[in-house]
Structures are given as C-alpha cells and as structure tokens.
C-alpha positions as a printed Julia matrix, in Angstrom:
144×3 Matrix{Float64}:
 164.33  65.8   32.13
 162.37  63.47  34.42
 160.83  66.46  36.17
 159.77  67.95  32.86
 158.17  64.69  31.72
 156.46  64.26  35.07
 155.12  67.82  34.95
 153.92  67.32  31.37
 152.16  64.05  32.3
 150.54  65.72  35.31
 149.27  68.62  33.17
 147.88  66.28  30.51
 146.1   64.1   33.09
 144.79  67.2   34.88
 143.44  68.66  31.65
 141.79  65.37  30.7
 140.01  65.38  34.06
 138.81  68.96  33.57
 137.44  68.1   30.11
 135.65  65.04  31.53
 133.99  67.2   34.17
 133.01  69.75  31.56
 131.4   67.05  29.4
 129.42  65.72  32.38
 128.37  69.22  33.39
 127.13  69.86  29.85
 125.27  66.54  29.86
 123.62  67.37  33.19
 122.65  70.85  31.97
 121.11  69.28  28.86
 119.19  66.82  31.06
 117.87  69.7   33.19
 116.6   71.38  29.99
 114.99  68.15  28.76
 113.32  67.7   32.14
 112.03  71.29  32.07
 110.52  70.68  28.61
 109.01  67.35  29.7
 107.44  69.0   32.78
 105.84  71.77  30.7
 104.57  69.36  28.04
 103.65  66.69  30.64
 105.26  64.1   28.37
 104.88  60.87  30.34
 107.49  58.86  28.4
 110.15  61.58  28.72
 109.38  62.16  32.4
 109.83  58.47  33.1
 113.06  58.33  31.11
 114.53  61.39  32.86
 113.69  60.33  36.43
 114.78  57.49  38.65
 112.33  54.81  39.85
 113.66  55.82  43.31
 112.75  59.5   42.8
 112.07  61.64  45.86
 110.45  64.87  44.6
 109.88  67.57  47.2
 107.64  70.55  46.54
 107.97  73.95  48.21
 104.73  73.33  50.15
 106.15  70.18  51.77
 104.43  67.66  49.47
 106.66  64.7   48.72
 106.13  62.5   45.64
 107.71  59.35  44.26
 108.28  58.88  40.52
 104.83  57.46  39.86
 103.0   60.25  41.72
 105.22  62.98  40.25
 104.42  61.84  36.7
 100.72  61.25  37.45
 100.3   64.77  38.85
 101.81  66.35  35.73
 100.0   64.17  33.19
  96.64  64.71  34.92
  97.37  68.46  35.19
  96.9   68.42  38.97
 100.31  70.09  38.77
 100.79  72.09  35.57
 103.56  74.44  34.57
 102.88  76.63  31.54
 106.25  78.4   31.7
 109.57  77.74  33.45
 112.61  80.03  33.43
 115.77  78.95  35.23
 118.61  81.2   36.37
 121.77  81.15  38.47
 122.27  77.44  37.84
 125.28  75.68  39.3
 126.3   72.09  38.65
 128.75  70.11  40.75
 129.82  66.61  39.73
 131.14  63.96  42.12
 131.58  60.59  40.42
 128.17  59.43  39.21
 126.29  62.09  41.19
 125.51  65.65  40.1
 124.21  68.38  42.4
 122.24  71.12  40.67
 120.98  74.34  42.19
 119.04  77.07  40.43
 116.28  79.62  40.76
 113.02  78.77  39.04
 110.5   81.38  37.96
 107.38  79.94  36.41
 103.71  80.14  35.66
 101.36  77.42  36.85
  97.75  76.6   36.15
  97.04  73.68  38.42
  93.73  71.89  38.08
  90.99  73.78  39.9
  93.16  76.78  40.74
  93.69  80.2   39.21
  96.9   80.75  37.24
  99.79  81.66  39.53
 103.43  82.62  39.41
 106.05  80.75  41.41
 109.51  81.85  42.54
 111.5   78.91  43.84
 114.96  77.88  44.84
 115.58  74.32  43.7
 118.13  71.7   44.7
 118.32  68.56  42.56
 120.38  65.39  42.68
 121.05  63.5   39.46
 122.68  60.1   39.15
 124.43  58.72  36.09
 122.84  55.37  35.27
 123.99  53.4   32.21
 125.5   56.57  30.73
 122.4   58.74  31.26
 121.74  61.31  33.97
 118.42  60.8   35.79
 116.76  62.85  38.51
 117.07  61.05  41.84
 115.99  63.8   44.23
 114.59  67.31  44.18
 113.63  69.82  46.85
 112.16  73.24  46.2
 111.7   76.17  48.56
 109.88  79.45  48.15
 111.96  82.54  47.46
 110.95  85.77  49.15
C-alpha cells in the first residue's frame, strides 16, 4: 500500500512538473511571437517591454547592440524587417532561463540599402523577470 501511494505521489508530482514546463514553454513561444511583431512594426514601447535593460543583441555580421541601440536601430529604420518567418523552433527551460533556437527567414529594407532576404540561425536567451519573459541575449549566424 505504501509503495502504491508513493508511486501515485511521484506520478502526480512528475506530471505537475511537466505541465509547469509546458506552460513556460508556451509563454516563451508567445513572447517570441510578440517580439517578432514588435521588430517588424518597430514598436518602441513593446520592444522595451520585451527586452532586458542588460540585452546583448548579436547580429550575423558581428555587430553587437545593447537594448538602447537595438531599439534605436529598429525605430529609425537603420535596421528594418518587413517580413519574418520562423521555423524549427526549440525551447528549453531551466529555472528562470529559456534557451530558444530557430531558423529565421526574412525580408529587410534597411535604410539606404536595397531590399534583401536573410536566412539566419538564431540563438536567444530569455529570462523570467517578475513573471514575464524578456530577451536577455541573442546571437544570429548566416545559414548557407
């Protein structure tokens, strides 16, 4: 009887943990979508809300931006995405940190440059702060 109760308790606790992970993964996926929309629309308020003040944002060309520069570049259209499609996304949660990887296919029209298409691999780190997931770090690399 004790073994049965112990097994039942273990299964219930294990399932609760799986559901908690699933909820966090869904929340992170929703944050990734909100960030994608904010990048395309260059919505300054949303970009600030979805990113950490400690943001380290790495571009595929080696450019590194902090939160202020990342937002400024988008709002000024120095960096402008007109379309972003994400695929093969994976999300891994460890406590208050989420690791996200995906492929990004997009169209850009950066200030002073002809429209272009980008094919990137992206690695992002999100942190849960006061119940919300915010982008802490991002590094992109060109796909061949």
